[in-house]
Coordinates of C-alpha atoms and ligand atoms in Angstrom, one line a residue:
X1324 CA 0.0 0.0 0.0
X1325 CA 1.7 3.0 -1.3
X1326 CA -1.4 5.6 -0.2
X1327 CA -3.5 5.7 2.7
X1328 CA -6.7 5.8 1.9
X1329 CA -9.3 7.9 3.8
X1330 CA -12.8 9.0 3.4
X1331 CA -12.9 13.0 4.3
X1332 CA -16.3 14.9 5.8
X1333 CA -16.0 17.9 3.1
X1334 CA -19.4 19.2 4.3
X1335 CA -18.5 22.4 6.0
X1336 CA -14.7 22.8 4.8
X1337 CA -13.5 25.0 2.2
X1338 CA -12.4 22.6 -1.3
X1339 CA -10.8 24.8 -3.7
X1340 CA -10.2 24.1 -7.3
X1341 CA -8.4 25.9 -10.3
X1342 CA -9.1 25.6 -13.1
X1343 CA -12.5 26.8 -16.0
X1344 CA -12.9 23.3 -18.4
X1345 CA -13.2 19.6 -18.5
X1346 CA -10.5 18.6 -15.7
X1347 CA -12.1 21.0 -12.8
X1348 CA -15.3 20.4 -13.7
X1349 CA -15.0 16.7 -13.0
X1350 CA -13.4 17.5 -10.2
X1351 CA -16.0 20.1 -9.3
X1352 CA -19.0 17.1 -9.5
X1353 CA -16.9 14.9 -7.3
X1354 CA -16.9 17.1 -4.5
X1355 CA -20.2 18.5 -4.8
X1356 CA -21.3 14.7 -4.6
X1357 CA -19.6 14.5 -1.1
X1358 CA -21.9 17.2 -0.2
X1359 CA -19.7 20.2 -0.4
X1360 CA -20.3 23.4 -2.3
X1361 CA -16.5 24.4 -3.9
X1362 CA -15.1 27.5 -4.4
X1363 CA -13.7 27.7 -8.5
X1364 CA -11.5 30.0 -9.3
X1365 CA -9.8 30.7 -13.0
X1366 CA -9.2 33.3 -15.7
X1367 CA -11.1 31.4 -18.1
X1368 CA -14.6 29.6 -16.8
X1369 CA -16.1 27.8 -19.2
X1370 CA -19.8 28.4 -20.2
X1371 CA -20.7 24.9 -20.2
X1372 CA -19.5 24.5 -16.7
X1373 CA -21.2 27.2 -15.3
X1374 CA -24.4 26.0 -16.7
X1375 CA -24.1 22.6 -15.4
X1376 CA -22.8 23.8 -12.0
X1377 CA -25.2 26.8 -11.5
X1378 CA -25.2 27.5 -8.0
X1379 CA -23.5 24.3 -6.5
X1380 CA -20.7 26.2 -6.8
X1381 CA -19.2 29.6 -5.6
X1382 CA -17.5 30.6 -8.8
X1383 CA -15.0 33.1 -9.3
X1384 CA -13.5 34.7 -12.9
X1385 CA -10.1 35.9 -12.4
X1386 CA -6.6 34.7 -11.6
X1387 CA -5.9 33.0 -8.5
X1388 CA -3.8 35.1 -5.5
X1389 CA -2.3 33.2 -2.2
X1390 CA -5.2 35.0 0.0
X1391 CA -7.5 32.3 -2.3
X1392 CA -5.7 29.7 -0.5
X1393 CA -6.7 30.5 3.1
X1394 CA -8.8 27.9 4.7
X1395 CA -8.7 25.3 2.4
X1396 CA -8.3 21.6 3.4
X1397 CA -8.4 20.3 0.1
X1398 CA -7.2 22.0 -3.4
X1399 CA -7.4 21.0 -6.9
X1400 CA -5.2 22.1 -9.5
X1401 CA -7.0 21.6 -13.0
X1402 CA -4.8 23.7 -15.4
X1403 CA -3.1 23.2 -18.5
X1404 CA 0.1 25.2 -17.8
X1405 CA 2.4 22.7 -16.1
X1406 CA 4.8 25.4 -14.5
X1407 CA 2.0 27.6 -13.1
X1408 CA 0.3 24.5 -11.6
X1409 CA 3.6 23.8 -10.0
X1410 CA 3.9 27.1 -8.3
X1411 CA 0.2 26.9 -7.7
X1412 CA 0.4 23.3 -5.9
X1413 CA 3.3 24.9 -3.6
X1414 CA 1.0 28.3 -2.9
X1415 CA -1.9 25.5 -1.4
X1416 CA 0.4 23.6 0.3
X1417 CA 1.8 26.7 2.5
X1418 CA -1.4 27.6 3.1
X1419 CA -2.4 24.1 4.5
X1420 CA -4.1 22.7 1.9
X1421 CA -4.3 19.0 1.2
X1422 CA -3.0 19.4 -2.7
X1423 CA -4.0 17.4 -6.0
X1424 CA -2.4 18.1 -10.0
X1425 CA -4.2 16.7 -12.7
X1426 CA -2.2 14.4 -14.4
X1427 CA 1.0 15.2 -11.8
X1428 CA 1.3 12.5 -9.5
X1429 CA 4.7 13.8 -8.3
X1430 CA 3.1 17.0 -7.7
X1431 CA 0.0 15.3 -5.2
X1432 CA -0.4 14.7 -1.8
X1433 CA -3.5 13.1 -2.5
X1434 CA -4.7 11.5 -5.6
X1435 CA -8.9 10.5 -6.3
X1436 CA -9.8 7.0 -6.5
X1437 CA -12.1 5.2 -8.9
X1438 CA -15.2 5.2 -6.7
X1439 CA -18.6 3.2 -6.6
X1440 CA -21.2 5.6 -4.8
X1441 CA -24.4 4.1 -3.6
X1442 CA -25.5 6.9 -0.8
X1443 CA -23.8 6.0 2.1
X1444 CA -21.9 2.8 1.1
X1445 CA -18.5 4.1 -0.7
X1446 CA -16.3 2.0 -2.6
X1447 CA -13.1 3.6 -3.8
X1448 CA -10.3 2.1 -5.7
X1449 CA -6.6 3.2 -6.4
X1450 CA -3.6 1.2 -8.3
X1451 CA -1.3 4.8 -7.2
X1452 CA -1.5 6.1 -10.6
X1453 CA 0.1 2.9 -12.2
X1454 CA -2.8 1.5 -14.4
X1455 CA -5.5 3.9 -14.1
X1456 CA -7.7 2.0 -17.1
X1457 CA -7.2 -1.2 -14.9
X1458 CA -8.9 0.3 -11.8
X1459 CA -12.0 1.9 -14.0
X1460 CA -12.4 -2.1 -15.1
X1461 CA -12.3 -2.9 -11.6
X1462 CA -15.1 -0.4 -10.5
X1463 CA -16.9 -1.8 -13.1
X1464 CA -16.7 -5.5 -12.5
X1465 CA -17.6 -4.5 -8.9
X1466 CA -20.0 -2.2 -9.5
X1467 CA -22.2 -4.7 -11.1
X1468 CA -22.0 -7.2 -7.6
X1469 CA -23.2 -3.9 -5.6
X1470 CA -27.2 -3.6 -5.9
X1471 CA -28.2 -0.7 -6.6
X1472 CA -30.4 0.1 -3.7
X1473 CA -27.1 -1.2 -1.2
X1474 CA -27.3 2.2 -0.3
X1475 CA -30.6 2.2 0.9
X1476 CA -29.6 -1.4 2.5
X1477 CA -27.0 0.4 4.7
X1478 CA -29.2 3.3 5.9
X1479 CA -31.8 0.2 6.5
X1480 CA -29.5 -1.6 8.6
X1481 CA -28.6 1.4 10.2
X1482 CA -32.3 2.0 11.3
X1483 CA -32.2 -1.6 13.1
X1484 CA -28.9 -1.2 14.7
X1485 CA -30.2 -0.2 18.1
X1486 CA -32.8 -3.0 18.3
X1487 CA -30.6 -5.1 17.2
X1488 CA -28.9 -4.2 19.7
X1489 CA -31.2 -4.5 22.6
X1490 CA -33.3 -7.7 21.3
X1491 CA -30.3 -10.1 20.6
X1492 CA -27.8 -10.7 22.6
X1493 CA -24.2 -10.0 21.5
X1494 CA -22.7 -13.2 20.8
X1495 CA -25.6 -13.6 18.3
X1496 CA -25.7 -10.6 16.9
X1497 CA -22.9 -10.9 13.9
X1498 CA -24.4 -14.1 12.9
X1499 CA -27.7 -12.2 12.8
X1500 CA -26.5 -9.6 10.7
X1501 CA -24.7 -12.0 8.1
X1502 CA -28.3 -13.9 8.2
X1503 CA -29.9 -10.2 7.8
X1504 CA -27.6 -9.7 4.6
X1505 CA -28.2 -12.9 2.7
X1506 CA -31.8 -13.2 3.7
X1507 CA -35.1 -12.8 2.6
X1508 CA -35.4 -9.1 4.4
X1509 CA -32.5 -7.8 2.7
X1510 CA -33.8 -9.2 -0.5
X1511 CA -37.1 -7.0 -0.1
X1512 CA -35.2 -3.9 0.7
X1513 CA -33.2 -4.7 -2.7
X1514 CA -36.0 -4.9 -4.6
X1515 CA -37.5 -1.6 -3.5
X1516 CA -40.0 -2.9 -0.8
X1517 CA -39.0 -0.8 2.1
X1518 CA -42.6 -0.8 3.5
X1519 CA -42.7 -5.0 3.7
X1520 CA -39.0 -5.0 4.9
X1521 CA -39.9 -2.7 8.0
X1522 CA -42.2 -5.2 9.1
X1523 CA -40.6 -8.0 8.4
X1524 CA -38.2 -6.7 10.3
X1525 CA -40.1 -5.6 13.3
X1526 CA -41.9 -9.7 13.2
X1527 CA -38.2 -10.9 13.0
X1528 CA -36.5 -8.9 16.0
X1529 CA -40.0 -9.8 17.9
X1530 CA -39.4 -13.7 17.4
X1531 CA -37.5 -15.8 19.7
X1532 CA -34.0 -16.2 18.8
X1533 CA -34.1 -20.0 19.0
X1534 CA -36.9 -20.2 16.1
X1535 CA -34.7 -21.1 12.6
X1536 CA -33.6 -18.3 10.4
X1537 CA -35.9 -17.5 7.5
X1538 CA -34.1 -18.8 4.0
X1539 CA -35.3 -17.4 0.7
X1540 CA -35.6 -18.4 -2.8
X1541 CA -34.9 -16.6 -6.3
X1542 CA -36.4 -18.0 -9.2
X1543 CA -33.5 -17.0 -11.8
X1544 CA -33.8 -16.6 -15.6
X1545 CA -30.4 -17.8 -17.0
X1546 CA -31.0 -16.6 -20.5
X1547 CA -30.8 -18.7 -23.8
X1548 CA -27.1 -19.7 -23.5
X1549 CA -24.7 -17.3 -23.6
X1550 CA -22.9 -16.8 -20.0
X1551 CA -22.8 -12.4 -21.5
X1552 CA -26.3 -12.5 -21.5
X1553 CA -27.5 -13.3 -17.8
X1554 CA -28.5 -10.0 -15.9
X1555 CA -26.1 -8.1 -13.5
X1556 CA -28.9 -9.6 -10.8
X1557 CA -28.6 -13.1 -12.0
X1558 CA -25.1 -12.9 -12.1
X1559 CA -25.0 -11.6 -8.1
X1560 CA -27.7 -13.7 -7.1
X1561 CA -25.7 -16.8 -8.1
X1562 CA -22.5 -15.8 -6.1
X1563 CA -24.3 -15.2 -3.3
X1564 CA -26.2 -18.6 -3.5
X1565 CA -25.6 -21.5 -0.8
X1566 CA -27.8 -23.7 -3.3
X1567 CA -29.1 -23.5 -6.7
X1568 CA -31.2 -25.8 -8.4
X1569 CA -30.9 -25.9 -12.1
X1570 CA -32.8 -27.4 -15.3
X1571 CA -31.2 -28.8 -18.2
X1572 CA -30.9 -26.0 -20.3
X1573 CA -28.5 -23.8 -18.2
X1574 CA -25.1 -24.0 -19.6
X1575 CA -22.0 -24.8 -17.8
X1576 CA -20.4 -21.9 -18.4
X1577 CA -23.0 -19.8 -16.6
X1578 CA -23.0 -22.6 -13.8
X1579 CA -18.9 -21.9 -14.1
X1580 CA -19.9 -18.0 -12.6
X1581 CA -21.9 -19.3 -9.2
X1582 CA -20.4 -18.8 -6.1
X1583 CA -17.9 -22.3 -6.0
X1584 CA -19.0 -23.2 -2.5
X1585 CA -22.8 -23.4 -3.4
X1586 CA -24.3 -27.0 -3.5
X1587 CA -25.4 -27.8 -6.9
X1588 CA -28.4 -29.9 -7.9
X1589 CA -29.7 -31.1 -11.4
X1590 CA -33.5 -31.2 -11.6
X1591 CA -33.3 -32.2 -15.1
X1592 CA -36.0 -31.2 -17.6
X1593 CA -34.8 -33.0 -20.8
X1594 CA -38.5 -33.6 -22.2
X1595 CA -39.5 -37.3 -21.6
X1596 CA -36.9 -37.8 -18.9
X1597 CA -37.8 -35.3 -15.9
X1598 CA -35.2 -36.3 -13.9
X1599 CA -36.9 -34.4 -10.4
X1600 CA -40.9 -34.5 -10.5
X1601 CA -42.0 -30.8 -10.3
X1602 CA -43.8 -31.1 -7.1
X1603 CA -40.2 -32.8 -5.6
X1604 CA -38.4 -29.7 -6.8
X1605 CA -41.2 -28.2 -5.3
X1606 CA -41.3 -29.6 -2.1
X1607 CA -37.0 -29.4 -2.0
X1608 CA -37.0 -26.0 -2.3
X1609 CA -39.3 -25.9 0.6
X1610 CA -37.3 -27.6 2.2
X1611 CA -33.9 -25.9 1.7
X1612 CA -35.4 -22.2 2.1
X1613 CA -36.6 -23.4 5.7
X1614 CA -33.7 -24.8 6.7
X1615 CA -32.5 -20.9 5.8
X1616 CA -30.4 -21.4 3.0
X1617 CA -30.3 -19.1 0.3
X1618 CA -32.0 -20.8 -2.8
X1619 CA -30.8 -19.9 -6.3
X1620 CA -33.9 -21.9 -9.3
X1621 CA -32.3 -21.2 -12.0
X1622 CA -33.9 -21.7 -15.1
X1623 CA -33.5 -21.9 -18.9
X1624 CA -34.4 -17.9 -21.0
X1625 CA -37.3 -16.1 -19.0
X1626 CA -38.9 -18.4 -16.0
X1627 CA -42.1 -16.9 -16.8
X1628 CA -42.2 -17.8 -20.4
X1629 CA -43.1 -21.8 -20.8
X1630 CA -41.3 -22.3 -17.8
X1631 CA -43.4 -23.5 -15.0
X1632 CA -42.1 -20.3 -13.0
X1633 CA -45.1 -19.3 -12.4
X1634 CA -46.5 -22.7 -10.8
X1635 CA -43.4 -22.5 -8.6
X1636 CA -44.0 -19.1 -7.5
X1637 CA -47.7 -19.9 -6.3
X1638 CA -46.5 -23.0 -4.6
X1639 CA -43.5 -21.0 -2.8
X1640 CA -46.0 -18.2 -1.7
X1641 CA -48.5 -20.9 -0.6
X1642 CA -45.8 -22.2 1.9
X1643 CA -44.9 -19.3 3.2
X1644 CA -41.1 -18.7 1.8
X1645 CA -40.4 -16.0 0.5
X1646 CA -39.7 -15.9 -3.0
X1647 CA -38.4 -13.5 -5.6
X1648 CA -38.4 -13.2 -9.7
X1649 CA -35.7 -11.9 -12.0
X1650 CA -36.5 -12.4 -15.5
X1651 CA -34.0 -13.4 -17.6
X1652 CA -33.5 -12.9 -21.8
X1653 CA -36.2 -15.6 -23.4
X1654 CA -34.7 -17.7 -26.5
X1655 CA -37.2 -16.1 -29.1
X1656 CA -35.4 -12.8 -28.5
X1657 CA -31.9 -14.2 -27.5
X1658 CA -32.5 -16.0 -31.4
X1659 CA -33.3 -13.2 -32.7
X1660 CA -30.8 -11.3 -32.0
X1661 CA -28.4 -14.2 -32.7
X1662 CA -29.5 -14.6 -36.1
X1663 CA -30.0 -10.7 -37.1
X1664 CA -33.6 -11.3 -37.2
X1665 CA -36.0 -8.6 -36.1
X1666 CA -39.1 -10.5 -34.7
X1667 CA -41.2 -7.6 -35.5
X1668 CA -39.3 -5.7 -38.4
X1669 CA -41.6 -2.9 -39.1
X1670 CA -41.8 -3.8 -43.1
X1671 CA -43.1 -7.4 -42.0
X1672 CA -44.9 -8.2 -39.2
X1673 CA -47.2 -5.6 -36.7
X1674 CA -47.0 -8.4 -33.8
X1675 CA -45.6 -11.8 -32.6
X1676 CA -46.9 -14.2 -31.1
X1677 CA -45.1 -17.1 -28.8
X1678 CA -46.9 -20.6 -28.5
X1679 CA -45.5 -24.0 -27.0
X1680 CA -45.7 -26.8 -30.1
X1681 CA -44.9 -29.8 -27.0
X1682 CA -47.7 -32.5 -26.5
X1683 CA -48.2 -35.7 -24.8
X1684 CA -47.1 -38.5 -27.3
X1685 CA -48.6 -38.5 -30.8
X1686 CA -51.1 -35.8 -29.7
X1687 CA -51.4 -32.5 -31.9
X1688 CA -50.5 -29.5 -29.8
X1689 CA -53.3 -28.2 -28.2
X1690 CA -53.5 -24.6 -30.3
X1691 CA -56.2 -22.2 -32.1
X1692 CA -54.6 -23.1 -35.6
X1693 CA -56.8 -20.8 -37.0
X1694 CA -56.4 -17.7 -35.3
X1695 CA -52.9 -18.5 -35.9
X1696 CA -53.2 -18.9 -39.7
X1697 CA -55.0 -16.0 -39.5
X1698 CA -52.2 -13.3 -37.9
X1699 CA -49.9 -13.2 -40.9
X1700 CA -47.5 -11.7 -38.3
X1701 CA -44.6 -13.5 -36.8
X1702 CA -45.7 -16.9 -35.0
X1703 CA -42.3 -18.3 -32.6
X1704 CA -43.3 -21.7 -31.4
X1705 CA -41.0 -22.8 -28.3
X1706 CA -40.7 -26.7 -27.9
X1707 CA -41.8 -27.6 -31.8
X1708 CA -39.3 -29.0 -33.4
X1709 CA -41.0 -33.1 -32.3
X1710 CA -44.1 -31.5 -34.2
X1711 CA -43.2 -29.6 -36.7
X1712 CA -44.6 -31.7 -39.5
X1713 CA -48.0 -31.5 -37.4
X1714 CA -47.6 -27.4 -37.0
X1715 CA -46.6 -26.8 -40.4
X1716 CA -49.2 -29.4 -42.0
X1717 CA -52.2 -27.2 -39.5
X1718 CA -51.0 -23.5 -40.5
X1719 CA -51.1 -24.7 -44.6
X1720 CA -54.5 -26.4 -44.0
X1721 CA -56.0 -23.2 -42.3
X1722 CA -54.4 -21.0 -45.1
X1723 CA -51.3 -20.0 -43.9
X1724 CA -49.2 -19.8 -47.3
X1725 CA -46.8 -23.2 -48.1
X1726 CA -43.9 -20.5 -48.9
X1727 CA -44.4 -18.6 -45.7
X1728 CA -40.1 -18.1 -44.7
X1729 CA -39.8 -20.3 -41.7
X1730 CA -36.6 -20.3 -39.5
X1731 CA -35.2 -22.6 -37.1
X1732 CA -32.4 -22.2 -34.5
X1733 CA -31.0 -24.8 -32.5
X1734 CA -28.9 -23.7 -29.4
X1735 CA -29.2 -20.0 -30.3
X1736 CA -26.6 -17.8 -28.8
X1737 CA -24.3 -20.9 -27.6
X1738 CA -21.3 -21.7 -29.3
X1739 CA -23.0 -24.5 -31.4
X1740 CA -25.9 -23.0 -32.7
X1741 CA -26.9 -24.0 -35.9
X1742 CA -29.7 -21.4 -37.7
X1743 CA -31.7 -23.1 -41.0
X1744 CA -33.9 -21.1 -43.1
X1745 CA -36.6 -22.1 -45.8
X1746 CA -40.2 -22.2 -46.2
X1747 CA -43.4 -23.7 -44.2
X1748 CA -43.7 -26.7 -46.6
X1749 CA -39.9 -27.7 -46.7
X1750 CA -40.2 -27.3 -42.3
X1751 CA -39.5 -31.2 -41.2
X1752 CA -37.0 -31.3 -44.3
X1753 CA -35.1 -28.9 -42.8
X1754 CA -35.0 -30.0 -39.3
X1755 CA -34.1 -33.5 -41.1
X1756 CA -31.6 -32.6 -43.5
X1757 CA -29.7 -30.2 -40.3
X1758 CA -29.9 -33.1 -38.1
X1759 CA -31.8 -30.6 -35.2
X1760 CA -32.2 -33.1 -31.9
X1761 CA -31.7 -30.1 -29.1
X1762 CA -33.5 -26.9 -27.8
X1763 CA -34.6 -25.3 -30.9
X1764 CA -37.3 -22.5 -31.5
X1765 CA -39.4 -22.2 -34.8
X1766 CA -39.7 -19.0 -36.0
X1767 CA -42.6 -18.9 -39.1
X1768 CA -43.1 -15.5 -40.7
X1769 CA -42.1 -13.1 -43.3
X1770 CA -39.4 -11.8 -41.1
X1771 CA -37.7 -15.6 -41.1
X1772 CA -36.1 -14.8 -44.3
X1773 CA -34.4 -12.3 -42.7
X1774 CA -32.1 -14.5 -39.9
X1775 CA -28.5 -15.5 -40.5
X1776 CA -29.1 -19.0 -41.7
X1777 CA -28.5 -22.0 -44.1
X1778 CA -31.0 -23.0 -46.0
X1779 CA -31.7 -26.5 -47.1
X1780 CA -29.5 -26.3 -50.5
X1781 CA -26.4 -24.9 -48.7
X1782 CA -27.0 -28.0 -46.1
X1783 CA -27.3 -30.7 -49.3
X1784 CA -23.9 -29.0 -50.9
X1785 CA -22.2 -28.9 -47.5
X1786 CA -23.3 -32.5 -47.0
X1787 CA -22.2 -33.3 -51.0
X1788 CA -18.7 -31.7 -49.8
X1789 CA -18.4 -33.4 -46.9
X1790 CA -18.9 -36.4 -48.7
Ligands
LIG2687 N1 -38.1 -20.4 -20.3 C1 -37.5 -20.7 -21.5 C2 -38.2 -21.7 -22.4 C3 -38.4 -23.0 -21.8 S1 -39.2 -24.1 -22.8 C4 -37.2 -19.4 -22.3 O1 -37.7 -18.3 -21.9 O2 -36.5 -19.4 -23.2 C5 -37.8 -24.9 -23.6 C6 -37.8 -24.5 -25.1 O3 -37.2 -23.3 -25.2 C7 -36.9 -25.4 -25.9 O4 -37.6 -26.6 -26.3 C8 -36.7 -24.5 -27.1 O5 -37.8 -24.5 -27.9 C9 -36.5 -23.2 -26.4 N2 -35.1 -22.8 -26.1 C10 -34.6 -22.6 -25.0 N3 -33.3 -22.3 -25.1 C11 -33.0 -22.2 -26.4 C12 -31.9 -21.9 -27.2 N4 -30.7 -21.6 -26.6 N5 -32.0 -22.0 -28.5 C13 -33.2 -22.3 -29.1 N6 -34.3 -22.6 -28.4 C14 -34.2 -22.6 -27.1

């Protein structure tokens, strides 16, 4: 450690900076952010700056003199003229003044670090000046683990900490507060519901201190595939997880990013082989969030699109755990996007419409073919591909065109996707000739001409090649 670091109470104390462009006024909305109203002073003020700044900052149009200096516990020097900021920097430091020089690290007694602000939780991050870009990355790759409402969780917290305090007895109390942090109340206050969290809170500090910590669960949407594509909530929730349960279409590579200690189970979902009965997952996540873990279901895209999220939300809420939703990126627009495809391009389709093509056995999927016909607009069918003969053979019948462009796209956004274009009629073909056996959508529609894909005569000459 080559600097001390310090955070400095600047309400109240004069923070001088030189300078009229950029450079000061960066500086100028870093201060004023600490709650401080600075004092500006340079020949040249830029108009831009005084704009921006209006009145959050005493600003002064002329050339600095050492009376300028008096009283100042912290200066910035933001001037272009290297020897005048030199004799500048010395003029502070007489006077008493903590002393920072844009781009002079020689010339600093104090240099500003890369900081995460979230109210009254403060993250700041220095390398000394050696690698500047490399501390910005870092700011970033921590700024996405920090909520953010973890402000609002510390001022929260902060609320509680003198009935804490008084209703559990010391030796309890950090294992209370480690509970409080990767529990169910925390959650709430995370999520915006300050209201619910206050009681919850209130019941909690209420309840005997022998009664089992409350657990909670997060029903997760992992996205189509691609590890880039989970949310910055996904991503935290899973490195904070002490279990996750997981369905057959999350990838390795996102499993890869949960936290390593967290006990991992496979509840399957490969479609005649469920490898955990639903009401068994059910009934173990129950189980896990009572026993106060922190449960992580993590499942395939959006958990609320053909996902059975929904059913394990109601059960959860039925059994009193408390449960929370983040959505994650559905395949039809993870596909999409995949395979340049724009599921409702303005020039071809007004709407789009996203159906489930999976039946029991040799059964025809339950749908209003008709009405489906009928829309002309784009029609993605989720879990199809075992019935596409049946879905194409319906849409003809009820008049949807035979040259309607149909797409398919098997493991979209994963490194082995494979994306096959050609028309309604040629559908089974397709899926035949490309050899399709995993999680693939069917996109039918004008717009399916549009995706990034082989079509059934570049499959037959790449075939002919092969051969
Ligand atoms: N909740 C998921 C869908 C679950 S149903 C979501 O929002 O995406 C499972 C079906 O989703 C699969 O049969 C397949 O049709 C589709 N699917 C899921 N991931 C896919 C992917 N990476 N590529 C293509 N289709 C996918």
């Amino acid at each position: 450690m080559n600097r001390f670091p310090a955070f400095i109470d600047l309400k109240d104390r004069n923070v001088l900076i030189i300078g009229g462009g950029d450079e000061a006024l960066r500086k100028a909305r870093l201060v004023i952010a600490a709650g401080t109203v600075p004092t500006m002073i340079w020949s040249a003020i830029d108009v831009g700056l005084r704009a921006e700044l209006g009145d959050r900052a005493r600003i002064i149009e002329a050339a600095p003199v050492p009376a300028d200096f008096k009283g100042a516990a912290l200066a910035f020097i933001a001037i272009e003229d290297a020897p005048t900021a030199a004799d500048l920097a010395q003029v502070a430091r007489r006077a008493g003044a903590l002393v920072n020089v844009v781009d002079r690290p020689e010339l600093c007694d104090f240099t500003t670090p890369s900081i995460i602000d979230r109210g009254r939780l403060t993250v700041a991050i220095s390398t000394d000046g050696a690698a500047p870009v490399l501390a910005k990355k870092l700011r970033t790759d921590i700024e996405a683990l920090l909520p953010p409402r973890t402000g609002a969780l510390a001022d929260f917290a902060d609320r509680y900490r003198g009935a804490v305090k008084s209703n559990i007895a010391q030796a309890d109390r950090r294992r209370f507060w480690e509970a409080f942090f990767a529990g169910p109340i925390a959650a709430q206050v995370l999520s915006g519901d300050e209201a619910g969290a206050h009681d919850a809170m209130v019941a909690t500090l209420n309840r005997p201190q022998t009664e089992q910590r409350a657990g909670v669960v997060h029903i997760v949407g992992a996205g189509p595939g691609d590890p880039d594509l989970l949310t910055i909530k996904a991503l935290r929730l899973l490195q904070n997880a002490d279990v996750i349960l997981y369905d057959r279409l999350v990838s390795d590579e996102i499993l890869a990013l949960a936290r390593r200690d967290a006990d991992r189970f496979y509840v399957g979902k490969a479609k005649a082989d469920h490898a955990v009965p639903q009401e068994e997952i059910e009934a173990r996540m129950i189980a896990l969030a009572r026993a106060g873990n922190n449960v992580v279901r993590l499942k395939g895209g959006d958990p609320f699109v053909f996902g059975r999220g929904g059913e394990e939300l109601e059960t959860l809420r039925a059994a009193g755990v408390s449960v929370f939703v983040t959505p994650g990126i559905t395949a039809a627009t993870g596909c999409a996007a995949a395979t340049g495809m724009a599921l409702t391009h303005r020039d071809f389709a007004q709407a789009v419409t996203f159906v489930t093509g999976h039946a029991k056995g040799d059964a025809e999927p339950d749908l209003d073919w008709q009405a489906l016909a009928d829309l002309k607009n784009t029609l993605v069918v989720y879990m199809g591909v075992g019935k596409a003969s049946q879905i194409a053979g319906r849409l003809i019948d009820h008049g949807r065109a035979a040259s309607t462009p149909v797409a398919v796209i098997e493991n979209g956004t994963r490194a082995d996707q494979i994306s096959i274009k050609g028309t309604l009629s040629d559908l089974l073909a397709l899926i035949d000739a490309a050899g399709i056996t995993g999680p693939a959508l069917l996109v039918i529609g004008e717009v399916a001409a549009l995706a990034d894909a082989q079509s059934l005569n570049d499959i037959i000459a790449q075939e002919r090649n092969v051969a």
